[in-house]
XYZ file of C-alpha atoms in Angstrom:
576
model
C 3.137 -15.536 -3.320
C 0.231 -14.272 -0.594
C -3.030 -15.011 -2.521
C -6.068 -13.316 -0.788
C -9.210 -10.942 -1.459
C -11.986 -11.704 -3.763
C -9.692 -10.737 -7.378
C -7.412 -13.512 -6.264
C -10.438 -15.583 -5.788
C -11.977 -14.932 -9.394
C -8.690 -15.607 -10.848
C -7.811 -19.041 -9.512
C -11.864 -19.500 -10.175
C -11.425 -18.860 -13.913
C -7.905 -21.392 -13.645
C -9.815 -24.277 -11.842
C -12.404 -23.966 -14.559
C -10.040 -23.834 -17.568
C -7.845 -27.094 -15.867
C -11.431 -29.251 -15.597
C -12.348 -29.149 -19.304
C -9.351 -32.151 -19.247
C -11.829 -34.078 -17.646
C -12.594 -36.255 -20.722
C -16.196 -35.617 -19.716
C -16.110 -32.196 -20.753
C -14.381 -32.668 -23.524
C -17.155 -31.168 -25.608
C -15.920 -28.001 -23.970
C -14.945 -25.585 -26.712
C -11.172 -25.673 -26.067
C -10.440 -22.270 -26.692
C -12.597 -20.898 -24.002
C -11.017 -23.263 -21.638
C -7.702 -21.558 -22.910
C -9.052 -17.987 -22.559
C -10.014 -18.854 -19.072
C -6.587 -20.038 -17.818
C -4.789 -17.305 -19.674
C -7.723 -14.591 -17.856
C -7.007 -16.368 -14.503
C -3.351 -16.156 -14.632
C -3.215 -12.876 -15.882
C -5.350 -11.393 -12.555
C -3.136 -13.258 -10.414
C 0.154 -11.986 -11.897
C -0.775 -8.567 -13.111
C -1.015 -6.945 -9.626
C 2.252 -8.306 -8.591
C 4.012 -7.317 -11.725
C 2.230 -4.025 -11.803
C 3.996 -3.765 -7.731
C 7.401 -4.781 -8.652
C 7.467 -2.238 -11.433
C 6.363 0.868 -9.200
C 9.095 -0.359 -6.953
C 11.541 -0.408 -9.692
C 10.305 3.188 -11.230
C 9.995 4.780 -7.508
C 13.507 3.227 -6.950
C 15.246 4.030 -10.043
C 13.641 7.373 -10.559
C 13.524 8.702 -7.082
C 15.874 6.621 -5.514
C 14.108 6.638 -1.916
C 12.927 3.102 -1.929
C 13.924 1.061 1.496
C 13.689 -2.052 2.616
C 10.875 -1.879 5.954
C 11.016 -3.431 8.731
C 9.816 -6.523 9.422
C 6.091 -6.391 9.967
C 5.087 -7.191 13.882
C 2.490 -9.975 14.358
C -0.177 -7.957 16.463
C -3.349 -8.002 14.649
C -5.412 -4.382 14.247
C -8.222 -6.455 14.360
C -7.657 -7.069 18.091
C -6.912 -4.211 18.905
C -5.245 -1.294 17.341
C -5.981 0.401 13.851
C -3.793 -0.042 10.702
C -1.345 2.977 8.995
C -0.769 1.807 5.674
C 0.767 -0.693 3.333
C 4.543 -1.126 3.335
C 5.449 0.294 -0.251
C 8.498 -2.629 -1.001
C 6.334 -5.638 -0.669
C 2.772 -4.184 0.464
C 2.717 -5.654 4.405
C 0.461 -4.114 6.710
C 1.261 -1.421 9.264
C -0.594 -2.070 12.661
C -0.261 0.166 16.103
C -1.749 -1.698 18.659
C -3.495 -0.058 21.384
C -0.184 -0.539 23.557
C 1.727 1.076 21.055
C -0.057 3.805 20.336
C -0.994 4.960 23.703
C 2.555 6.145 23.678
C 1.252 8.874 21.366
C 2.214 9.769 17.368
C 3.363 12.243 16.073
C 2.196 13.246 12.290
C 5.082 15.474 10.496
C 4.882 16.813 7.052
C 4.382 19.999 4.447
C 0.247 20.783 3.684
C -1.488 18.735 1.453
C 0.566 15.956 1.459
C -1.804 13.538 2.987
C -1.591 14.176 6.822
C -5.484 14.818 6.843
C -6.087 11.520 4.743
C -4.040 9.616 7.642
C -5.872 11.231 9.747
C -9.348 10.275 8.517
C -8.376 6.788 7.883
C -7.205 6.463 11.570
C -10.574 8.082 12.896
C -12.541 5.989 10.537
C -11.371 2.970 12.336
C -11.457 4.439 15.311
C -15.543 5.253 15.082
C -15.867 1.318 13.612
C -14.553 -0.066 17.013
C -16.479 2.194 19.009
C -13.851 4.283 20.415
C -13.884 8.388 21.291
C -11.848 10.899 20.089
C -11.258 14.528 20.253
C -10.148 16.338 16.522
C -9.037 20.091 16.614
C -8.899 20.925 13.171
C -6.945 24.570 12.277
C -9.668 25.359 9.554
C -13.220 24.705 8.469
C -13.623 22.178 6.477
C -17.426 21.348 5.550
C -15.904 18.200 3.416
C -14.430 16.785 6.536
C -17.204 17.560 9.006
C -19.566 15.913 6.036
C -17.260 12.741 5.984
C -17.357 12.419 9.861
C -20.865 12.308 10.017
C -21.072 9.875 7.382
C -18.756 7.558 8.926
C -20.643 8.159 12.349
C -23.807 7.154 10.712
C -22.688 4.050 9.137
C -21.978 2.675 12.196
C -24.968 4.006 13.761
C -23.222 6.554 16.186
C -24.447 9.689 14.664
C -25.902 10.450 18.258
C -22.498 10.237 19.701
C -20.868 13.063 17.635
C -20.410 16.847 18.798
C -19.496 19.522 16.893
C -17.671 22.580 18.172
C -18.594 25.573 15.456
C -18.205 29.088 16.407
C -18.260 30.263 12.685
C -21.728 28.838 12.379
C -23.986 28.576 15.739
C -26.848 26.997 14.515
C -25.000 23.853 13.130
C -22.767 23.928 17.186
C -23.333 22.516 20.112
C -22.891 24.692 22.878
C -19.632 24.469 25.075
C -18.162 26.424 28.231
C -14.881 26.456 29.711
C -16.016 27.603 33.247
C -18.286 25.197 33.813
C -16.367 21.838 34.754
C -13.304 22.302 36.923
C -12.238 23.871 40.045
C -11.246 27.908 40.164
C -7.576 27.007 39.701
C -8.327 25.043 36.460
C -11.006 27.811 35.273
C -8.426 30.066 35.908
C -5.697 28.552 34.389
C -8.154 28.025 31.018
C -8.900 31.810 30.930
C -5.420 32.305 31.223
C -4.733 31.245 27.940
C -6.584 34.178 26.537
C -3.384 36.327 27.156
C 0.369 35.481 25.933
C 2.981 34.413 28.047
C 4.923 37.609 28.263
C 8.209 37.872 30.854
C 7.989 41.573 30.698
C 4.204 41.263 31.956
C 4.600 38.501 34.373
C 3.267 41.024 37.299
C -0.447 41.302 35.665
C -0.367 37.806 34.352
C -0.281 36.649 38.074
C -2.742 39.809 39.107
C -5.149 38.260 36.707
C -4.564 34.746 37.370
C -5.068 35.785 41.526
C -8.626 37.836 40.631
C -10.570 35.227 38.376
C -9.504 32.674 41.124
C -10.462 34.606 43.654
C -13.933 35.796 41.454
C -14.625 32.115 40.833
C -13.860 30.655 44.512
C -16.905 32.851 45.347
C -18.665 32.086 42.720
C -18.472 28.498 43.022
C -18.928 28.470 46.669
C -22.396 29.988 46.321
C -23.170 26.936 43.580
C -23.631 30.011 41.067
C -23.242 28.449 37.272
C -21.669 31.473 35.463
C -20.726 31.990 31.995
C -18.259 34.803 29.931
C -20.707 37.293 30.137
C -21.435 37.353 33.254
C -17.689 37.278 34.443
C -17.174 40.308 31.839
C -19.901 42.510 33.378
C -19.138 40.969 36.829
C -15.236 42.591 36.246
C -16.730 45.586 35.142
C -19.554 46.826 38.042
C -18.364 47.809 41.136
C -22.407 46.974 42.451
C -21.942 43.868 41.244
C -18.571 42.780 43.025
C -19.892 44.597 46.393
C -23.342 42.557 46.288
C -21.159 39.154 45.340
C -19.617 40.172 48.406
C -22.418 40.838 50.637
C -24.240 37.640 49.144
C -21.022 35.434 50.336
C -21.196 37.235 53.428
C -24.816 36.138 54.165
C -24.661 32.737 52.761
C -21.228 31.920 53.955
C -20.100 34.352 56.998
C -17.035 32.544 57.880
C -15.722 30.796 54.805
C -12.648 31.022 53.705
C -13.289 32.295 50.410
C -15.388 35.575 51.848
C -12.151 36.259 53.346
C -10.189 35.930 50.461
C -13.051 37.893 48.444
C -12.518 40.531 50.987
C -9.072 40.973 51.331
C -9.174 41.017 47.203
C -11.884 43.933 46.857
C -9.873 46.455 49.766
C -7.181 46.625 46.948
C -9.575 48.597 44.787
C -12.127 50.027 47.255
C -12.786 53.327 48.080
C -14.792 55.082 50.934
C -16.968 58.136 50.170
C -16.398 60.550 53.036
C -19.766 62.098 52.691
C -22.012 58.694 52.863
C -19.598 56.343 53.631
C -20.833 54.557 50.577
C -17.701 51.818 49.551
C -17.061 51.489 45.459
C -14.512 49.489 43.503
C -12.211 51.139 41.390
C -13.028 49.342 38.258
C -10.783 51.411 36.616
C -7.622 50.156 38.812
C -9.126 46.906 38.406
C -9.096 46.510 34.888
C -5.383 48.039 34.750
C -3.495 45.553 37.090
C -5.505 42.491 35.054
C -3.745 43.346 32.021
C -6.486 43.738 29.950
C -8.011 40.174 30.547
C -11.631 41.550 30.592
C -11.667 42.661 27.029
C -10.392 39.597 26.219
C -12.947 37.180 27.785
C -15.563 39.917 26.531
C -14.508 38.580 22.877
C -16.481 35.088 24.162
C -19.243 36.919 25.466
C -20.144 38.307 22.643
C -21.492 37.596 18.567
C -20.926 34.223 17.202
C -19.082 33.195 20.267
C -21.142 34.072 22.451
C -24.006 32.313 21.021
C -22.026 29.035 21.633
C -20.363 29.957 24.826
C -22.941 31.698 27.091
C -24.535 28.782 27.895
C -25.149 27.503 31.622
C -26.310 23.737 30.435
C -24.010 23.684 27.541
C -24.003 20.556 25.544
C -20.220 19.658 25.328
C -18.756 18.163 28.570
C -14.966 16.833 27.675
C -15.097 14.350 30.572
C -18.145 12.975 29.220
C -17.521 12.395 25.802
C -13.806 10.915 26.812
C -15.484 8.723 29.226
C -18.149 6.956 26.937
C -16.399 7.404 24.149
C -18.001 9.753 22.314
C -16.367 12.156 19.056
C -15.586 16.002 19.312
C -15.022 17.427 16.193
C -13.794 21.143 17.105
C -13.381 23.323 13.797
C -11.025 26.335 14.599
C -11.536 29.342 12.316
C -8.210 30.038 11.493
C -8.329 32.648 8.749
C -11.143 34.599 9.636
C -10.803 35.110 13.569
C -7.564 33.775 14.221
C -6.879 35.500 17.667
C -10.131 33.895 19.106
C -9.732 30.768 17.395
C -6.287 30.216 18.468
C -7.529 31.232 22.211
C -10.438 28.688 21.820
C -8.404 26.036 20.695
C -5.878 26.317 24.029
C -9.108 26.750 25.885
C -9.679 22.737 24.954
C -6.323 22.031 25.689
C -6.516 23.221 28.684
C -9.658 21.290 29.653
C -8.245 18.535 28.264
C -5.415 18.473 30.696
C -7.823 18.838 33.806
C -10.114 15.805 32.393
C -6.921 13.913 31.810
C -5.979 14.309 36.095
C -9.702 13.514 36.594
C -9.158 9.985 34.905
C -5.805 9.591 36.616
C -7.877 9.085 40.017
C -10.110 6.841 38.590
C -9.934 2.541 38.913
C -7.903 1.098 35.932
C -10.946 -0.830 34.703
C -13.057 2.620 34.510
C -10.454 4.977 31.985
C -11.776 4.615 28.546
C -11.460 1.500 26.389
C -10.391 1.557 23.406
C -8.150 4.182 24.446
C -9.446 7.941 23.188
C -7.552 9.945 20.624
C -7.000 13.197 20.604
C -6.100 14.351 17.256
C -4.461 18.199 17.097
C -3.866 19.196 13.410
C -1.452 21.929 12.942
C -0.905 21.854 16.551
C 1.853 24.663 15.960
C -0.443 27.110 16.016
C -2.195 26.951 19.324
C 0.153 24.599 20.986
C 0.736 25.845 25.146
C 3.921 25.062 26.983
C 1.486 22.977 29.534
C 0.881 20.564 26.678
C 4.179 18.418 27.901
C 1.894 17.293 30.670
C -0.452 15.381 28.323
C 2.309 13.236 26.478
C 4.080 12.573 29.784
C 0.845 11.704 31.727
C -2.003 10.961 29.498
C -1.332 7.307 28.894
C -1.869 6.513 32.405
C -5.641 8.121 31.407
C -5.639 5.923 28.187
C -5.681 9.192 26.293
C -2.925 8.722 23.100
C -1.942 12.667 21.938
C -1.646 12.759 17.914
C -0.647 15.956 17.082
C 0.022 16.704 13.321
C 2.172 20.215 12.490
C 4.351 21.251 9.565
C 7.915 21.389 11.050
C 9.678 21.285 14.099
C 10.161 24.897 14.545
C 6.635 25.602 14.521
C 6.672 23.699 18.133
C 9.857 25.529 19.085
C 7.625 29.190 18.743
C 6.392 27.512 22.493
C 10.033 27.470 23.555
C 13.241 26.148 22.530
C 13.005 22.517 23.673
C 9.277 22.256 23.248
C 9.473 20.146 19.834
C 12.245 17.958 21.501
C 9.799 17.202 24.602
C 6.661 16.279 21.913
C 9.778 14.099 19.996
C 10.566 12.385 23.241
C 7.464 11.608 24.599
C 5.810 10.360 21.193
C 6.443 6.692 20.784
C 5.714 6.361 17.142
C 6.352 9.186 14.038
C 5.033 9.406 10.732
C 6.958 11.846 8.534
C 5.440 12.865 5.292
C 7.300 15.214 2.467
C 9.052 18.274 4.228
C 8.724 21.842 2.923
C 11.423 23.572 4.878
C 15.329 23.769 4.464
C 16.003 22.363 7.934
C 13.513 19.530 8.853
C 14.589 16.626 6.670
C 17.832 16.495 8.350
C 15.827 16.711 11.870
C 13.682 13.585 10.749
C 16.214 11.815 9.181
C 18.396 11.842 12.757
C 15.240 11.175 14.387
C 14.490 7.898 12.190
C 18.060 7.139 13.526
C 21.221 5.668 11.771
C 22.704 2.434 10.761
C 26.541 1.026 10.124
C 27.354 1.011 6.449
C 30.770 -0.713 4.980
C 32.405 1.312 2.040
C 34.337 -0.525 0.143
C 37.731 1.524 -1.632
C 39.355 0.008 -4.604
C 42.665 2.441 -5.449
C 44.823 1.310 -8.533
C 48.443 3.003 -8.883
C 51.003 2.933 -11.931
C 53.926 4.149 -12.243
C 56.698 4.678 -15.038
C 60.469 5.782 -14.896
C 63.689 6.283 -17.665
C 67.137 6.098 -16.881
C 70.368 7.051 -18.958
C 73.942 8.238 -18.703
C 74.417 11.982 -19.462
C 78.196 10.810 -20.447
C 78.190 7.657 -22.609
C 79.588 6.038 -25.661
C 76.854 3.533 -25.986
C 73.227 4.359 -26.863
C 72.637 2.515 -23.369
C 69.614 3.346 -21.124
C 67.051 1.531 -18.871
C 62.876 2.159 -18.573
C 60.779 0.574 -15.901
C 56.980 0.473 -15.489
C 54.942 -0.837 -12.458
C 50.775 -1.369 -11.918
C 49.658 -1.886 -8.310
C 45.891 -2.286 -7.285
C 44.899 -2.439 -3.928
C 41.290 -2.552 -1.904
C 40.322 -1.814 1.587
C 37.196 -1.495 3.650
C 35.696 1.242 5.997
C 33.277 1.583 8.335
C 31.260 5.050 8.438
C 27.401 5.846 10.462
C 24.874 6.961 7.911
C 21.096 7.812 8.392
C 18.483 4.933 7.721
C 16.955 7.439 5.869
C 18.432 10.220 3.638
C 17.266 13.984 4.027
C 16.829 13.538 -0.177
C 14.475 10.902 0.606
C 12.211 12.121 2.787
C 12.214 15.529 0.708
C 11.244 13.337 -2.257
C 8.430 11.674 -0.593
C 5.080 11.510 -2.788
C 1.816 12.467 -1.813
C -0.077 9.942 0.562
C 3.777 8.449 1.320
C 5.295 8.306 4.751
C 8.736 6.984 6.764
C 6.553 5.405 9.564
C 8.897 5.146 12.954
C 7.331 2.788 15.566
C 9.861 2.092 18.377
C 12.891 1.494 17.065
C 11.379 -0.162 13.120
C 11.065 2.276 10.400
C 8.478 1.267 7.615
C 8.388 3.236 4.195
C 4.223 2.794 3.708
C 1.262 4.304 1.813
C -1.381 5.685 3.619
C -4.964 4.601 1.715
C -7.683 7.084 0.622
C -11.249 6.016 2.163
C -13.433 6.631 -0.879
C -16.148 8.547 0.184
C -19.612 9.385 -2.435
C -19.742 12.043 -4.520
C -22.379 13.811 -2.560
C -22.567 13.656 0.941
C -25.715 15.084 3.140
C -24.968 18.417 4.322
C -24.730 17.984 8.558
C -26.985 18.403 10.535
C -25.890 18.755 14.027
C -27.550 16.809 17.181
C -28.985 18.849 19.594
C -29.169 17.919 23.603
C -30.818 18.580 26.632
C -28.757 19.260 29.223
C -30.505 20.217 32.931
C -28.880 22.108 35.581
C -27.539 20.173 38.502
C -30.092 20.358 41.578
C -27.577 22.269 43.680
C -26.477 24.626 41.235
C -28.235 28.284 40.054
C -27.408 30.376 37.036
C -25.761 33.479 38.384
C -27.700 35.132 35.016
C -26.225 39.339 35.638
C -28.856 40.167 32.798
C -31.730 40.116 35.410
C -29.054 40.962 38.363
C -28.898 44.509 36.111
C -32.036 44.984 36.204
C -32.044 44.712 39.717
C -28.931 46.751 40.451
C -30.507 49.625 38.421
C -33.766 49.977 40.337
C -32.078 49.981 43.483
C -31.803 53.308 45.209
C -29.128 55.499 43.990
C -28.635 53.541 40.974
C -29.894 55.787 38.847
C -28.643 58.980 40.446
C -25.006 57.547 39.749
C -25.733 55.942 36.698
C -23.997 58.165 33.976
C -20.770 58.269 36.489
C -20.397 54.458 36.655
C -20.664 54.832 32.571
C -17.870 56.897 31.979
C -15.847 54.484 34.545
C -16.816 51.367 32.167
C -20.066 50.169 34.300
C -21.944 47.782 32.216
C-alpha cells in the first residue's frame, strides 16, 4: 500500500493517537474516543483505495475498456519533464521527460472531451518551470486567456506573456509577418494567403517571384514595411517607378536593382508622346492571382490595427529564445478565411525561427525546451508543417498539435496525417467521434499475441437391426468425445470499442512503444478570475532601418507634377 499526501498523514495521525491511550498512563483516556479515533484513521486510509478498486471494477464491468498500463518509467517530472495524468488501474504517474517529449505529441480526440484540459495542465507546468511556449487556439476563449494570465501571474511572469487578438485590438499586442526574415521567407509567409491550387500553379509562382522581388528592394534600402504599404505599393505604378529610381540612386549596381528592373519591363509601358514609363497595374494584379486583395484584408479594420505596425511587439524568435508565452486566439467563426490565413502566417514564421536556432551553439537553443501547442491544427495545418516535426527537435522546439481525426490532416494531402503519426514520438487519444478513427488509433497503439483456447465436445449415437430376423435381436451404440486445443491469433492492445467508450478527461497515452490508460486532472481555477489586461511594450526601430510609411509617400506622389492632371486615370486603373 503507497501511503503519501497530507489525508494519509491525518489518518495514521488519528491511529497513532488511538494506539497510545494503551499507555497505562493515559488510561484516564475516555476509551471510546480512543476507539473512534482508530476506526476514523483507518477508515481515511482505506476508503480511497476501496473507493479506486470499485471504479475499476464498475469502469471494467460496465464499460469493459479497463487495461492493465504499462509499467511506469522512473524519470522524475520534477527533473525535468511535466506529468500527463494518473494511470486509471492503480493510479501511477505519467511523466514525459524533456527527452521524450521533444520528439513531439500528438493530442487526438472528438471536442469537449478534455483535449483543452490536457492542454492547460501541460502549459501550467510548463509556465511553473519557466519554460516558453507558443498556443494557437482555433477560437476565442476569454476563460482560457483569463486562466493563462492567472497562471502567469502566480509565478510572477505576467510580463512574459503576449497575446495575439485580432478580434479585439486594444487587449493585442501588435505582430507582423514581414518584419523578421529574409524576402524568400516573407514571401513564402504571404504565400499562405492563397490555396495551393495545381490548376493555378502559373500565378502562384508569378506571385511568389513579385513579393520577392518587391521585398529584395525593399529590404536592401533598410525600408521597414508593413501590409499596407505592400498593398498600395502593388497598386501605384508612381510608387513602383520611384522604388525603382530610389534603388537606382542608393544602390546603382546591386543585384536586386537589376532584378527590380528586369521585373517592372514585364508591365511597363512607354508613352509615345512624353516618353513618360507607367506600370500596368492592371496586368500586374492579373498574373499575381489576386494576392493584393488578399494581403489588403491585413491592411485593413481590426487587422490592420494589429498588423500595420513597424515596431510591432511580437517577435517569435524572441519569445522562443527567452522563453517567453504566445497565446494566439484565432477567430474561427467570425472571420474564418483571415483567421485561418493568420494562423499559417505563424506557422510559417515558426518554421524560419526554427532554421534560425538550428545555426545556433547547442548550449544557446532554449531550455526547457519550448512548446508549441496547435489546437485543432486541421484547420490551418500547411503541407510545410512536416519540416517542424522532422527538424524542430534539433531547435528544442517539441510540436503538440491537437485535431479531431486523422482525416482532418489528410485535407493537406493524402499522407500528411501519416507524416505527423510518424514523426510524433508520443500520442494521447481521447474518445473518437468518427466511424473510421478508432480503428486508425487502435493499429497505431499497436497489437499484442493473444492464445485462444477451443474446447469442442462430440457425441454420437447409432442402432443396428436385421430387416430379416426371427429373433427380436438388435444392437445400439453411443460414444462422448471432448477434445481442447490452443491457437494463436494478433489482436490490438486496444479495442476500437474501447477507445470509442472512453470518458471525458480519459486517454490511451502511447509513449514509445508503452501504452498507459490515464486520467488527465482538472487544475481548479477560482470562480472569478480578473478580466486580462494585456502588457504593452516599447519596441524602437533598429538604427539602420526606416519605415517605408506610403501614407506620407502619397502625399508626396500627389503634389508632384502631373499627379494631379492624371489623377482620375490612375483611379479607374486601381491607383491608391
Amino acid at each position: 500500500m503507497n501511503i503519501a499526501g497530507k489525508s494519509d498523514a491525518f489518518s495514521l495521525g488519528l491511529i497513532g493517537v488511538g494506539i497510545q491511550t494503551l499507555n497505562p498512563i493515559l488510561w484516564a483516556v475516555n476509551p471510546i474516543a480512543a476507539a473512534v479515533a482508530v476506526a476514523l484513521g483507518t477508515g481515511g486510509l482505506l476508503f480511497p483505495r476501496a473507493k479506486l478498486h470499485y471504479e475499476k471494477w464498475v469502469w471494467k464491468n460496465t464499460e469493459g475498456i479497463l487495461i492493465e498500463s504499462d509499467p511506469v518509467p522512473n524519470e522524475s517530472f520534477m527533473e525535468s519533464g511535466y506529468r500527463l495524468g494518473l494511470t486509471r488501474d492503480n493510479a501511477y504517474p505519467v511523466d514525459l521527460c524533456d527527452d521524450l517529449a521533444v520528439r513531439h505529441t500528438a493530442i487526438v480526440g472528438q471536442s469537449g472531451v478534455g483535449k483543452t484540459t490536457l492542454a492547460m495542465y501541460i502549459l501550467a507546468q510548463q509556465i511553473a518551470r519557466n519554460g516558453g511556449f507558443l498556443f494557437i487556439d482555433a477560437k476565442i476563449d476569454l476563460d482560457t486567456l483569463n486562466q493563462l494570465q492567472h497562471l502567469a501571474k502566480l509565478n510572477g511572469r505576467e510580463d512574459e506573456l503576449y497575446v495575439l487578438n485580432v478580434s479585439d485590438p486594444l487587449f493585442s499586442n501588435t505582430y507582423s509577418p514581414l518584419i523578421h526574415g529574409d524576402a524568400d521567407e516573407k514571401s513564402a509567409r504571404v504565400m499562405n494567403l492563397q490555396e495551393e491550387n495545381a490548376n493555378a500553379d502559373h500565378y502562384r509562382q508569378s506571385a511568389a517571384h513579385a513579393f520577392r522581388v518587391i521585398f529584395d528592394a525593399l529590404d536592401r534600402l533598410n525600408y521597414t514595411y508593413t501590409f499596407a504599404d505592400v498593398t498600395t505599393l502593388c497598386q501605384s505604378s508612381k510608387a513602383l517607378t520611384e522604388l525603382q529610381r530610389e534603388l537606382s540612386v542608393e544602390h546603382p549596381s546591386s543585384s536586386e536593382l537589376m532584378a527590380f528592373t528586369t521585373f517592372l519591363e514585364q508591365y511597363s509601358n512607354a508613352n509615345q508622346k512624353t516618353g513618360e514609363v507607367t506600370v500596368n497595374i492592371e496586368l500586374l494584379k492579373k498574373n499575381i492571382g489576386g494576392m493584393v486583395s488578399r494581403m489588403s484584408q491585413f491592411a485593413g479594420g481590426k487587422f490592420g490595427e494589429v498588423f500595420n505596425s513597424y515596431n510591432p511587439e511580437i517577435d517569435l524568435f524572441d519569445i522562443i529564445m527567452n522563453n517567453k508565452m504566445l497565446y494566439v486566439m484565432i477567430p474561427t467563426m467570425a472571420k474564418d478565411i483571415q483567421a485561418l490565413n493568420l494562423a499559417k502566417m505563424i506557422l510559417s514564421d515558426l518554421r524560419s525561427v526554427v532554421a534560425k536556432i538550428q545555426g545556433l551553439p547547442e548550449y544557446m537553443r532554449p531550455n526547457p525546451n519550448f512548446i508549441a501547442l496547435c489546437d485543432e491544427m486541421g484547420s490551418y495545418a500547411i503541407d510545410s508543417v512536416r519540416t517542424l516535426f522532422e527538424q524542430g527537435r534539433s531547435a528544442h522546439i517539441q510540436m503538440m498539435p491537437a485535431f479531431q481525426s486523422f482525416s482532418q490532416l489528410n485535407r493537406v494531402s493524402p499522407d500528411f496525417s501519416d507524416i505527423i503519426i510518424q514523426n510524433t514520438w508520443n500520442k494521447v487519444f481521447f474518445k473518437f467521434g468518427s466511424k473510421d478513427a478508432p480503428e486508425d488509433a487502435a493499429t497505431i497503439l499497436g497489437s499484442c499475441t493473444e492464445f485462444i483456447r477451443s474446447i469442442t465436445a462430440s457425441t454420437s449415437e447409432s442402432t443396428s437391426a436385421q430387416s430379416l430376423r426371427t429373433s427380436p435381436a438388435g444392437s445400439d451404440s453411443g460414444g462422448v468425445g471432448i477434445s481442447t486445443g490452443w491457437r494463436e491469433q494478433e489482436a490490438f492492445i486496444v479495442k476500437p470499442d474501447m477507445l470509442r467508450g472512453l470518458g471525458k478527461g480519459q486517454s490511451m497515452v502511447q509513449i514509445g512503444a508503452d501504452v498507459f490508460c490515464i486520467d488527465t486532472p482538472m487544475i481548479g481555477f477560482p470562480s472569478k478570475l480578473p478580466d486580462f489586461q494585456v502588457t504593452k511594450f516599447r519596441v524602437k526601430t533598429p538604427p539602420n532601418q526606416r519605415n517605408y510609411e506610403m501614407s506620407k509617400r502619397y502625399k508626396e506622389y500627389s503634389s508632384m507634377g502631373g499627379e494631379k492632371k492624371n489623377k482620375s486615370n490612375n483611379a479607374s486603373q486601381g491607383e491608391y
